[in-house]
mmCIF file of C-alpha atoms and ligand atoms in Angstrom:
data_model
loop_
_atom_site.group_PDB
_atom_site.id
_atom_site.type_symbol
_atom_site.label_atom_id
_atom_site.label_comp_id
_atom_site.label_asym_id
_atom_site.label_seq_id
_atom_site.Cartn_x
_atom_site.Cartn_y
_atom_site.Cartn_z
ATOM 1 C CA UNK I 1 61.512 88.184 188.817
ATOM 2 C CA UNK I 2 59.241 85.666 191.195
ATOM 3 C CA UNK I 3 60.505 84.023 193.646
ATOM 4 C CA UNK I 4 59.195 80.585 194.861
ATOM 5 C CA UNK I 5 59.694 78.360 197.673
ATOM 6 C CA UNK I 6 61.627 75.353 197.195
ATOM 7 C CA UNK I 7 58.842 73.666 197.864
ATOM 8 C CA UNK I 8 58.586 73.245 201.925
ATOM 9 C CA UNK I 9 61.661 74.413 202.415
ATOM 10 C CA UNK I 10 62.462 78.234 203.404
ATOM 11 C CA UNK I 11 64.786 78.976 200.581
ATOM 12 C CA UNK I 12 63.577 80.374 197.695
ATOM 13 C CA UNK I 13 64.289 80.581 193.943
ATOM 14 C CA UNK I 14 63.259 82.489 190.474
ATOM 15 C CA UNK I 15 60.959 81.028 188.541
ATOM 16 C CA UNK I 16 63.364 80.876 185.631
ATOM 17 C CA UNK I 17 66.882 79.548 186.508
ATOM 18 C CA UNK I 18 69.945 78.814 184.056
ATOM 19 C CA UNK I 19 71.367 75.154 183.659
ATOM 20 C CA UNK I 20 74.536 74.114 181.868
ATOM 21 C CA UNK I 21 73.999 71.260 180.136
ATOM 22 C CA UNK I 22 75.582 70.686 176.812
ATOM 23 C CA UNK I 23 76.269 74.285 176.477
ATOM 24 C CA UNK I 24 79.450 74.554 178.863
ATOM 25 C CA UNK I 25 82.645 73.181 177.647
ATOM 26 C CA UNK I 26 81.458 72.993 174.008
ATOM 27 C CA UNK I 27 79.827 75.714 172.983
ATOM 28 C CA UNK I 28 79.649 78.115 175.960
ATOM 29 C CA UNK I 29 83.196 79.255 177.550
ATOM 30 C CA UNK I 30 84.296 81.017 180.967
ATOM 31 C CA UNK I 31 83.786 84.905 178.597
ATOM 32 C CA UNK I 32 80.211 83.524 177.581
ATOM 33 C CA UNK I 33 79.710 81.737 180.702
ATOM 34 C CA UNK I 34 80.064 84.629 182.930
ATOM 35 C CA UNK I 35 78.141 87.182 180.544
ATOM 36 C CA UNK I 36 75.030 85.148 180.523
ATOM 37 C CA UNK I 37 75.490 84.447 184.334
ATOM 38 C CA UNK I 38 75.696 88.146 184.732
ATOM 39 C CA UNK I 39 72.821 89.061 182.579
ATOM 40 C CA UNK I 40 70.525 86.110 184.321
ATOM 41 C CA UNK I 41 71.559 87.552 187.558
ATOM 42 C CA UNK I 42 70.734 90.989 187.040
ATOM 43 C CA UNK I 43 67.699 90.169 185.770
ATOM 44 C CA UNK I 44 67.192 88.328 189.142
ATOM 45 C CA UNK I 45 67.968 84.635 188.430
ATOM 46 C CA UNK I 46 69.286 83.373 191.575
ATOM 47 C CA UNK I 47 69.844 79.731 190.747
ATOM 48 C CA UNK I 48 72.570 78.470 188.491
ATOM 49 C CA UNK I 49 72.203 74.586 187.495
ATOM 50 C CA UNK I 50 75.525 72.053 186.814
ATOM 51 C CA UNK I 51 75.986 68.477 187.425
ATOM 52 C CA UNK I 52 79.523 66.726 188.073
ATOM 53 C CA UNK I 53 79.474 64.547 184.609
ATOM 54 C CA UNK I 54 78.302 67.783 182.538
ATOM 55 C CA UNK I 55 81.538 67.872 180.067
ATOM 56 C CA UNK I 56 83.194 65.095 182.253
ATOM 57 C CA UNK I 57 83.439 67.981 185.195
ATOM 58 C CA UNK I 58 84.629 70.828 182.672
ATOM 59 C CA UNK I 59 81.287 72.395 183.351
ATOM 60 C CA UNK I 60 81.707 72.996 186.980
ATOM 61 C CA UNK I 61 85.516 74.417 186.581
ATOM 62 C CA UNK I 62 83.553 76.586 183.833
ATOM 63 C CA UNK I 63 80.809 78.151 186.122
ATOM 64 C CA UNK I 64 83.211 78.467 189.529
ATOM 65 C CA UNK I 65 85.483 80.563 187.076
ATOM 66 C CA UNK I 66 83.109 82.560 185.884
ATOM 67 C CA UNK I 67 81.240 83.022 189.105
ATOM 68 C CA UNK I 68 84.635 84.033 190.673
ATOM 69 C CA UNK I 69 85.116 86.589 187.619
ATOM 70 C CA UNK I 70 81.735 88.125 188.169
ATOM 71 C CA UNK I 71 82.483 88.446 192.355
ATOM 72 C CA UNK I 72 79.007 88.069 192.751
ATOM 73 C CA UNK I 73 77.785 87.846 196.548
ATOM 74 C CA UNK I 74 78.045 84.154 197.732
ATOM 75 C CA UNK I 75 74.692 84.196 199.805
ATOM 76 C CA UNK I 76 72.992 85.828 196.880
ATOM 77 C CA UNK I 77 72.682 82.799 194.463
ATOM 78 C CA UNK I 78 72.514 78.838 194.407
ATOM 79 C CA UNK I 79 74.532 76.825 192.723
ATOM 80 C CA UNK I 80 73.615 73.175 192.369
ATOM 81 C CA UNK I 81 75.361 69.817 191.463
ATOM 82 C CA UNK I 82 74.124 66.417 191.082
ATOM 83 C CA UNK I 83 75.975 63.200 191.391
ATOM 84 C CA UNK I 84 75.603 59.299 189.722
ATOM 85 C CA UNK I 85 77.019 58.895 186.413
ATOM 86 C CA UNK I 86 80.676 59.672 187.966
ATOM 87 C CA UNK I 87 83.997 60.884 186.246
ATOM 88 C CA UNK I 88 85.659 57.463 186.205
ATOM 89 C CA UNK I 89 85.009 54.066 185.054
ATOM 90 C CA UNK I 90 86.030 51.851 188.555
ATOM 91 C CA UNK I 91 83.563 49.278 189.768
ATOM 92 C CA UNK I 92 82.201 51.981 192.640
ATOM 93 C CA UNK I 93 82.890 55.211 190.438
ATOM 94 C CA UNK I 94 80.203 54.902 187.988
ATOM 95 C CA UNK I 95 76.421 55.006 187.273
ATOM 96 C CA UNK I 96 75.780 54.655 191.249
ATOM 97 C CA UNK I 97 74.981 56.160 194.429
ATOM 98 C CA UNK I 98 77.048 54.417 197.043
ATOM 99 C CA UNK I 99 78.639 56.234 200.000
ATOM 100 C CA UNK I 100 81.987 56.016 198.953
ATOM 101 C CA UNK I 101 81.227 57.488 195.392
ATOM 102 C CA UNK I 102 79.064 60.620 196.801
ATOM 103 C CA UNK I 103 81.515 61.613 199.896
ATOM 104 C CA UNK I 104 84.457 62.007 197.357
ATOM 105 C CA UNK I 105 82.371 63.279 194.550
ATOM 106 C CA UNK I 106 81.062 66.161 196.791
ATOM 107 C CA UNK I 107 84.823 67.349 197.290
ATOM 108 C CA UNK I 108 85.623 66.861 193.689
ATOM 109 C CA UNK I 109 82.833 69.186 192.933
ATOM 110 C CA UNK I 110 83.667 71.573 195.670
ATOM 111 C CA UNK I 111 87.320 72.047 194.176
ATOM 112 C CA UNK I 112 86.247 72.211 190.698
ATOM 113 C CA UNK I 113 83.937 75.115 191.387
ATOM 114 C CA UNK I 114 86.048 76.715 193.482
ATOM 115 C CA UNK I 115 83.457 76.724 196.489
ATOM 116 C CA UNK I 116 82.864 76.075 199.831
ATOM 117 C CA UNK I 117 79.809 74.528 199.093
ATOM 118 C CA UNK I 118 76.854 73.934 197.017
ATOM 119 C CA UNK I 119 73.432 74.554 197.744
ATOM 120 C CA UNK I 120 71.856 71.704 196.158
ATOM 121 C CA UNK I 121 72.670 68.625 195.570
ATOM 122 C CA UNK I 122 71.168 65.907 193.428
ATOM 123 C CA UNK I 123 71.051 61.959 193.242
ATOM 124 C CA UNK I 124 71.293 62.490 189.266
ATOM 125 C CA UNK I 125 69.380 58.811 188.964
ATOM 126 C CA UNK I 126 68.298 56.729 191.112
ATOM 127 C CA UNK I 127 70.183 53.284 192.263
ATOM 128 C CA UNK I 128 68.720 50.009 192.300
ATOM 129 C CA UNK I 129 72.270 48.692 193.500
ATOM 130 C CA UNK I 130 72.749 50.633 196.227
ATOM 131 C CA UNK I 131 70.130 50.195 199.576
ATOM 132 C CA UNK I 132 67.954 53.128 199.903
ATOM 133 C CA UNK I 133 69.143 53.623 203.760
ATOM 134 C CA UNK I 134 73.035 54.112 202.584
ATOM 135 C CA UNK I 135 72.203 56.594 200.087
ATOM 136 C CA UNK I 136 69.963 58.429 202.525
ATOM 137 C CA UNK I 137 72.785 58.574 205.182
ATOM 138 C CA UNK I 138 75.089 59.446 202.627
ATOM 139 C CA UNK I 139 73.253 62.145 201.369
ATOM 140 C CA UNK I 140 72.402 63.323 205.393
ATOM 141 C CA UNK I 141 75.816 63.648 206.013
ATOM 142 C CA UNK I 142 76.964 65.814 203.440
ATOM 143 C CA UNK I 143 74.543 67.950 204.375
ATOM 144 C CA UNK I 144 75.318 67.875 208.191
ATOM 145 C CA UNK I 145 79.121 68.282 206.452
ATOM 146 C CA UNK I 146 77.963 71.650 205.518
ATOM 147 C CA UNK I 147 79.171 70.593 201.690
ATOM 148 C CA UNK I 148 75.755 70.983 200.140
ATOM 149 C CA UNK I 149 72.879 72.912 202.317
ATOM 150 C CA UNK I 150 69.168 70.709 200.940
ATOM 151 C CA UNK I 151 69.606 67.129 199.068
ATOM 152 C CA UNK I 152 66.903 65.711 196.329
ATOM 153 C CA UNK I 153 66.415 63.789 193.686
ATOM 154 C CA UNK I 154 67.007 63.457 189.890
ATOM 155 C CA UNK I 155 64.666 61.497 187.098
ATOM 156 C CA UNK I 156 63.601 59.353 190.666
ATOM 157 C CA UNK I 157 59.835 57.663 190.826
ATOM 158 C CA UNK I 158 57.336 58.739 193.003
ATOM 159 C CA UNK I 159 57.684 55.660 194.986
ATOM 160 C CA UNK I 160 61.446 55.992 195.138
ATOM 161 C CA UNK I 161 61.149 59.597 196.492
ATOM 162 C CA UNK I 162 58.932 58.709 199.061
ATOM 163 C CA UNK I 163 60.739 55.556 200.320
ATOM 164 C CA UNK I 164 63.764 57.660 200.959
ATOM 165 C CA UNK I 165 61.840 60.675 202.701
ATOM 166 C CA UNK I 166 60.334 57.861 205.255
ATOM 167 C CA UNK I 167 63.612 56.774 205.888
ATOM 168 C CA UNK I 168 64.764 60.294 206.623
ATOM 169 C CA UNK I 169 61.861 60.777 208.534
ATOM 170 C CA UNK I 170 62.189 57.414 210.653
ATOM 171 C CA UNK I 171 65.903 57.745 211.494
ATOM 172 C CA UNK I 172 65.174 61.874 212.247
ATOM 173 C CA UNK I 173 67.903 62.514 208.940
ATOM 174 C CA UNK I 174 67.882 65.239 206.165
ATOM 175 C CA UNK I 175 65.133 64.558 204.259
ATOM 176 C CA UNK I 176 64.946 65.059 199.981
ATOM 177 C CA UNK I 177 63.474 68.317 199.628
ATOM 178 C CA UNK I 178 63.615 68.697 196.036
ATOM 179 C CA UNK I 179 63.409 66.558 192.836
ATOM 180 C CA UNK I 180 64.398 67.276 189.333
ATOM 181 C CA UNK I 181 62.207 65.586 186.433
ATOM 182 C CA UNK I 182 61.781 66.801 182.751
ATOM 183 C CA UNK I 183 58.828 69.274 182.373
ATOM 184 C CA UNK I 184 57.907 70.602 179.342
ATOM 185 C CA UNK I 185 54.895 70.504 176.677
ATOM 186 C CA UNK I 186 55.598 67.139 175.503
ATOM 187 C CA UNK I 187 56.390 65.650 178.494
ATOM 188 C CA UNK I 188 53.996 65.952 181.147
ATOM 189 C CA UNK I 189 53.659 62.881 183.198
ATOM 190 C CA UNK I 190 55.586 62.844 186.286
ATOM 191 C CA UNK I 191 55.094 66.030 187.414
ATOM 192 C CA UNK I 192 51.333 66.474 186.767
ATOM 193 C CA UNK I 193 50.106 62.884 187.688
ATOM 194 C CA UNK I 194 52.964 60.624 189.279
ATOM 195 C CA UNK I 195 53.986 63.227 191.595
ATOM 196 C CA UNK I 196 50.737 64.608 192.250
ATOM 197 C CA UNK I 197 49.993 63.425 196.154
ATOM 198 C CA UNK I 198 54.177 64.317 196.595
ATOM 199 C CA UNK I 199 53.307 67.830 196.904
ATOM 200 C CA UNK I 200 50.968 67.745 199.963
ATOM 201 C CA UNK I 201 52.234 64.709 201.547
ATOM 202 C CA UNK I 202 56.344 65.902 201.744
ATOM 203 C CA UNK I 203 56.672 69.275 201.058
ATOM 204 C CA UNK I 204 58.312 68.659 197.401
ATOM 205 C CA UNK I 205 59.793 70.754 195.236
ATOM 206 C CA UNK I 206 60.391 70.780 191.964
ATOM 207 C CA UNK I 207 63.507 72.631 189.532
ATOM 208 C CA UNK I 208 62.477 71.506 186.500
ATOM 209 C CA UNK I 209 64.361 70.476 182.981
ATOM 210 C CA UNK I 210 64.726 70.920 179.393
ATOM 211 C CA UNK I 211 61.098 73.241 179.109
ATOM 212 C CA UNK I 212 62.358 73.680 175.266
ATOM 213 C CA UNK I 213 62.757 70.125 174.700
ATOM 214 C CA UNK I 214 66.230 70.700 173.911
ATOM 215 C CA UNK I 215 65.222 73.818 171.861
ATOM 216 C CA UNK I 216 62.355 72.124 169.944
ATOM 217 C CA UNK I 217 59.469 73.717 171.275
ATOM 218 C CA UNK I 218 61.261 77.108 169.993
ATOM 219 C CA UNK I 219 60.245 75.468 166.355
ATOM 220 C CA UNK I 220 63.279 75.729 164.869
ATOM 221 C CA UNK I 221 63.612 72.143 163.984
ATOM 222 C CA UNK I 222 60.611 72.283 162.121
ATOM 223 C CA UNK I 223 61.856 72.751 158.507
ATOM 224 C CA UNK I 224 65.353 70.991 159.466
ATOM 225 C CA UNK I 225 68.254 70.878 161.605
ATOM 226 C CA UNK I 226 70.294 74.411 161.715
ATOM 227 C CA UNK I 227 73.938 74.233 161.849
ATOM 228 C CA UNK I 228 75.190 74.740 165.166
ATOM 229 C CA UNK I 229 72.185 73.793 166.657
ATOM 230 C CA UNK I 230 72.013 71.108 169.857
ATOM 231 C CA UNK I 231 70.467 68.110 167.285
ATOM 232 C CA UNK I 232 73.634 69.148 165.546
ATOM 233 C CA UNK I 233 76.288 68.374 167.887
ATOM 234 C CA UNK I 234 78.579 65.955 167.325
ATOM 235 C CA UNK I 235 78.102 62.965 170.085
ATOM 236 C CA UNK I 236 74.061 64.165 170.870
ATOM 237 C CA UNK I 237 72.711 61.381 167.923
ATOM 238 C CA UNK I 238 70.880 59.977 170.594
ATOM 239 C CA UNK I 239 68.749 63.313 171.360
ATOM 240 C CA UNK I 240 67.655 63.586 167.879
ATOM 241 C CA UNK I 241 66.903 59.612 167.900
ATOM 242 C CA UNK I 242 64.141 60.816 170.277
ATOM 243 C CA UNK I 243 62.069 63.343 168.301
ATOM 244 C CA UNK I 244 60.439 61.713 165.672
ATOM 245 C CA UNK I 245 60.374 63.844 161.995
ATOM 246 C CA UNK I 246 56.701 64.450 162.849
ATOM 247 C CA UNK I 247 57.421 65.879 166.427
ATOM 248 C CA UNK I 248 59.669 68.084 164.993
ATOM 249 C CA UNK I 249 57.520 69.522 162.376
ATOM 250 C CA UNK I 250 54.548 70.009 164.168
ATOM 251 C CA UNK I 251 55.875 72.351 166.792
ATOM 252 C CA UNK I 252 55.666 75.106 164.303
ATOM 253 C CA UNK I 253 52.197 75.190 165.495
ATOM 254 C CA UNK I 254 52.574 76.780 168.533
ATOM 255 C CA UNK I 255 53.846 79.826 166.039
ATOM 256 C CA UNK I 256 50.409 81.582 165.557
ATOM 257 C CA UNK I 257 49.384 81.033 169.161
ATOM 258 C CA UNK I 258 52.782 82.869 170.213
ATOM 259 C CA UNK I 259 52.553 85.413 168.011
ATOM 260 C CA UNK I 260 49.213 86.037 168.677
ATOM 261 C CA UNK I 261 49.984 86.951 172.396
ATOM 262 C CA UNK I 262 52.943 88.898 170.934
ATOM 263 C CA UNK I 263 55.616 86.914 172.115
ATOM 264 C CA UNK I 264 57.669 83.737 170.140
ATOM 265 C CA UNK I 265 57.415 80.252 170.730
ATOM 266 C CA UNK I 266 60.245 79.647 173.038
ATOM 267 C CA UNK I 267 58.736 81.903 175.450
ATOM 268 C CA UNK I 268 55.046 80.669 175.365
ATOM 269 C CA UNK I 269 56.630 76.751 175.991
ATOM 270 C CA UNK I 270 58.407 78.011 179.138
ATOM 271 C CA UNK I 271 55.658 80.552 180.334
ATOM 272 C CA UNK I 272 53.200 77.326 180.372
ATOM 273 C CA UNK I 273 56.000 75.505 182.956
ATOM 274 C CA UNK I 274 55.970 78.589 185.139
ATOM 275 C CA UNK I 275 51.933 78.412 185.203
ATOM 276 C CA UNK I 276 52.443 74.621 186.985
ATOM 277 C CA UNK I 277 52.840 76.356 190.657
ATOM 278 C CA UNK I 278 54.276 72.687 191.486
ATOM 279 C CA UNK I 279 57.314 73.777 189.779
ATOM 280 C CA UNK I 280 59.730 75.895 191.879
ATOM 281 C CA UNK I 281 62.269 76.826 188.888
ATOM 282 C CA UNK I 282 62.188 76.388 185.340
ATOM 283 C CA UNK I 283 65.545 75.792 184.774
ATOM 284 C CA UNK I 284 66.429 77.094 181.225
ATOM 285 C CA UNK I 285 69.226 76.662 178.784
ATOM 286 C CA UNK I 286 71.034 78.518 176.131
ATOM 287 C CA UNK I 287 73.708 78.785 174.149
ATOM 288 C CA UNK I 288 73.843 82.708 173.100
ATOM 289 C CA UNK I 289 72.872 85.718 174.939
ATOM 290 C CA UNK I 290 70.298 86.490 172.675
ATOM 291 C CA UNK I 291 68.061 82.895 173.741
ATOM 292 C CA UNK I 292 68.821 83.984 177.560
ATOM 293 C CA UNK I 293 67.190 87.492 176.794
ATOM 294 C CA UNK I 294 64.579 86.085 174.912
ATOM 295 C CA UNK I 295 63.969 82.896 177.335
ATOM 296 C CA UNK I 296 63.537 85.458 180.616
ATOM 297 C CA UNK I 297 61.056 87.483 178.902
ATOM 298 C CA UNK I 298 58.890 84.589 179.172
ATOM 299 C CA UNK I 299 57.902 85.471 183.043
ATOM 300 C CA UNK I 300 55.647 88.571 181.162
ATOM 301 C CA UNK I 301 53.660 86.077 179.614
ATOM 302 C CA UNK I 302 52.094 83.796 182.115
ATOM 303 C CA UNK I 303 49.376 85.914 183.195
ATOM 304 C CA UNK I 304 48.191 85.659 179.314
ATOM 305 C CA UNK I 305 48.453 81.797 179.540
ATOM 306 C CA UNK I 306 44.130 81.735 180.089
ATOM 307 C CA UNK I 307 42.481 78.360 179.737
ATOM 308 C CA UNK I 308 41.122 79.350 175.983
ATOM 309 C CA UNK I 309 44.953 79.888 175.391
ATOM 310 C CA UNK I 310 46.310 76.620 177.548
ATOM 311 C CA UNK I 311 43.464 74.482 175.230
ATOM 312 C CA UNK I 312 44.891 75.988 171.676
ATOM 313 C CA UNK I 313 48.385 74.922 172.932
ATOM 314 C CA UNK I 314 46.656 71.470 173.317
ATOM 315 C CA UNK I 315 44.964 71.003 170.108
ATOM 316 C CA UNK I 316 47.782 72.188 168.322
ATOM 317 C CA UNK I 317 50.336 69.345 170.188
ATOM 318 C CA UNK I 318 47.826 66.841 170.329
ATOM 319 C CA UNK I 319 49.797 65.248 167.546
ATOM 320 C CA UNK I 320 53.232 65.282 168.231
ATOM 321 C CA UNK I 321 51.968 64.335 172.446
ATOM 322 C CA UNK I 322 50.538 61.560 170.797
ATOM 323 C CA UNK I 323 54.160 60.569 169.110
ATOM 324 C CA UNK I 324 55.754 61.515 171.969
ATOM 325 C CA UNK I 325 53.302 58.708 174.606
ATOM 326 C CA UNK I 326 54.330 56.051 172.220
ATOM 327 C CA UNK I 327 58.178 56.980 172.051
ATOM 328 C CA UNK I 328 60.689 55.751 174.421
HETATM 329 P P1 NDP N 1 66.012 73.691 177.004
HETATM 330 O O1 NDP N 1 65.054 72.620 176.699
HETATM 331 O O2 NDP N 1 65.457 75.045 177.238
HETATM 332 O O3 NDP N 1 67.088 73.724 175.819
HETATM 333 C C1 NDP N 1 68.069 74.724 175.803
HETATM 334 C C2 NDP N 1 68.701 74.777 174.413
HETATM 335 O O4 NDP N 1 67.714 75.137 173.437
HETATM 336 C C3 NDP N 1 69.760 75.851 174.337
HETATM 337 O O5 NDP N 1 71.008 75.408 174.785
HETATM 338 C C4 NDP N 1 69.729 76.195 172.863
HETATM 339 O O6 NDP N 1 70.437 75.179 172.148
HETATM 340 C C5 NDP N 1 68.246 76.112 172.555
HETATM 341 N N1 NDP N 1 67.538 77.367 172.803
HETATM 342 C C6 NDP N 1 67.378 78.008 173.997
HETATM 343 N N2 NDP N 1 66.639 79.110 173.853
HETATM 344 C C7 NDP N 1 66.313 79.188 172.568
HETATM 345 C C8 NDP N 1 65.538 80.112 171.823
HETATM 346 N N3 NDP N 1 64.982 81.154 172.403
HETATM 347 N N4 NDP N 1 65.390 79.889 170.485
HETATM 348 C C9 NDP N 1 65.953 78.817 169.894
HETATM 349 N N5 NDP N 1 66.695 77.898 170.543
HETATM 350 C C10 NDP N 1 66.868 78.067 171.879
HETATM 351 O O7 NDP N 1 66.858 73.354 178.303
HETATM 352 P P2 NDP N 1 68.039 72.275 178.529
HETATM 353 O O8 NDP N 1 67.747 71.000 177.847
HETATM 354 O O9 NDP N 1 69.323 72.943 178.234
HETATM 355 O O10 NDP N 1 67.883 72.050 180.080
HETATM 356 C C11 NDP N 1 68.060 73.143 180.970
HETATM 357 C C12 NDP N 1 68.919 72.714 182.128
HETATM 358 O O11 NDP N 1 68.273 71.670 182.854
HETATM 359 C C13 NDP N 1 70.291 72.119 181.770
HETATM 360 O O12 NDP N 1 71.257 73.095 181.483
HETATM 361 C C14 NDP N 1 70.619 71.362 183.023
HETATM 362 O O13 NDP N 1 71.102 72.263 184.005
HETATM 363 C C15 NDP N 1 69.251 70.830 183.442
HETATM 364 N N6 NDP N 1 69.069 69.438 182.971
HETATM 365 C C16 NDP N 1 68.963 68.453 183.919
HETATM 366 C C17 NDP N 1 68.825 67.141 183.566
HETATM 367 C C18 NDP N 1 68.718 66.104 184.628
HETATM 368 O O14 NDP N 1 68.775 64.912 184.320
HETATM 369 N N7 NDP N 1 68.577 66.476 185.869
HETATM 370 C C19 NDP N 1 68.803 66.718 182.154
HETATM 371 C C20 NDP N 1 68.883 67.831 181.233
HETATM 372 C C21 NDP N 1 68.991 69.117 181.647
HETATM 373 P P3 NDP N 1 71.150 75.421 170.729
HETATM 374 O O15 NDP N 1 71.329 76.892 170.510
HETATM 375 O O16 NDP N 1 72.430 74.683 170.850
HETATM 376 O O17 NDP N 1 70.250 74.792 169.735
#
């Protein structure tokens, strides 16, 4: 495994981390949980991904149990959280930052997982409702707290970002040290251009999201939707709304250029994230064993990734990048 700073900041963490999103509570449980925690971490995965409204906090209870089954070394691993979309539907519970929200959510969290505290923690979105300088303070004093050791961001602009880092920096508080976008081969943006003077300027770093696309860089949407699959779930209409039919077949054209290098298309699609050296993490996903074997194997394969190989990923996208510009 590779270890990378988190961006500025003296801790580090593998290039390929595990997330729970969708999977826990529906079709991951504590058993599964904990035997794909174990296998990440023995391969040397050292970050483990949740949010409070992943499976309305289910997902947290899920990973603290399993964590606590495993009796894996606290200091040995991160654990993350991120905070916005709350658990309940009160005027100052939901889709917001404001002090109130994050200084109970933080000990929701904290008894859910079972933990003393969290290692990162996440404004999920930002908030236009709440001023900049409360969430800042907020998120400086659950750090001071000692609930959560670095704070960052979630899906925040560049401009956002940087407004609350010079507030940190004028008032001498914790400053965001990390953010977490989407990365992956058809979506590029924010990390490669919007972000770009970021890096330099504050020290960020980056745990990126979804580098399958929700599994559809692995290809296996091209011909249809399996049964079982994420596109497949009950109450996740709105994820397929967002690949278009012609996105979804022409993925099975990073097939050739996989195999070619000896390796499938799930693992090329997350190699090319690890090439970014913005990117601190890749934080993967699965739902079996097998994808998490599969998935980490993808660390072999960067060194392949050479700029004749990056360009035939290109041309063979081009298309569905195309789609994917004009697609909200
Ligand atoms: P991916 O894009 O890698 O999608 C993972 C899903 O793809 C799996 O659950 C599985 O779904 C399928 N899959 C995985 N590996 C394979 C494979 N080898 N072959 C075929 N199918 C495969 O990542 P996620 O979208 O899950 O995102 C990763 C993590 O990022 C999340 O768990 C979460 O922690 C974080 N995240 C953060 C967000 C944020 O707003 N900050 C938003 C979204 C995610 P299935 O088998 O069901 O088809």
């Amino acid at each position: 495994m590779e270890y990378r700073r988190l961006g500025s900041a003296g801790v580090k963490v593998s290039a390929l981390s595990l997330g729970s999103w969708v999977t826990y509570g529906s079709q991951v449980d504590i058993d599964a949980a904990a035997a794909m925690l174990k296998a990440a971490y023995d391969q040397g995965v050292n970050f483990f991904d949740n949010a409070e409204s992943y499976a309305g906090g289910k997902s947290e209870e899920i990973m603290g149990a399993a964590l606590k089954k495993l009796g894996l070394r606290r200091s040995s691993y991160l654990v993350s959280t991120k905070f916005y979309w709350g658990l309940h539907e009160g005027p100052n519970e939901k889709n917001t930052l404001n002090r109130k929200y994050l200084m109970q959510a933080i000990d929701g969290s904290l008894k859910r997982f079972g933990l003393e505290y969290v290692d990162l923690v996440f404004c999920h979105r930002p908030d236009p409702n709440t001023p900049m300088e409360e969430v800042v303070w907020a998120m400086n004093d659950m750090v001071a707290s000692g609930k959560a050791l670095y704070w960052g961001t979630s899906e925040w602009s560049a401009e956002e970002i940087r407004q609350a880092w010079e507030i940190a920096d004028r008032r001498n508080l914790r400053k965001p040290q990390m953010e977490q976008p989407q990365y992956n081969l058809l979506f590029r943006d924010r990390v490669e251009k919007e972000y770009q003077r970021l890096y330099g300027d504050i020290g960020l770093g980056l745990t990126t999201w979804s580098p399958l696309a929700s599994g559809i860089l692995s290809g296996k949407y091209a011909k249809g939707i399996p049964a079982g699959s994420r596109l497949s779930l009950p109450g996740y209409e709105w994820l397929k709304d967002r690949f278009p039919q012609d996105v979804l077949t022409s993925t099975a054209a990073l097939d050739p250029i996989a195999r070619d290098l000896g390796a499938t298309a799930s693992q090329l699609a997350i190699a090319w994230c690890v090439k970014n050296p913005h990117v601190s993490t890749v934080i993967t996903g699965a739902s079996r064993l097998e994808q998490l074997d599969e998935n980490l194997k993808a660390l072999d394969l960067v060194p392949k990734l050479t700029q004749p190989v990056l360009d035939a990923i290109d041309q063979a996208l081009a298309p569905a990048l195309a789609i994917m510009r004009n697609h909200v």
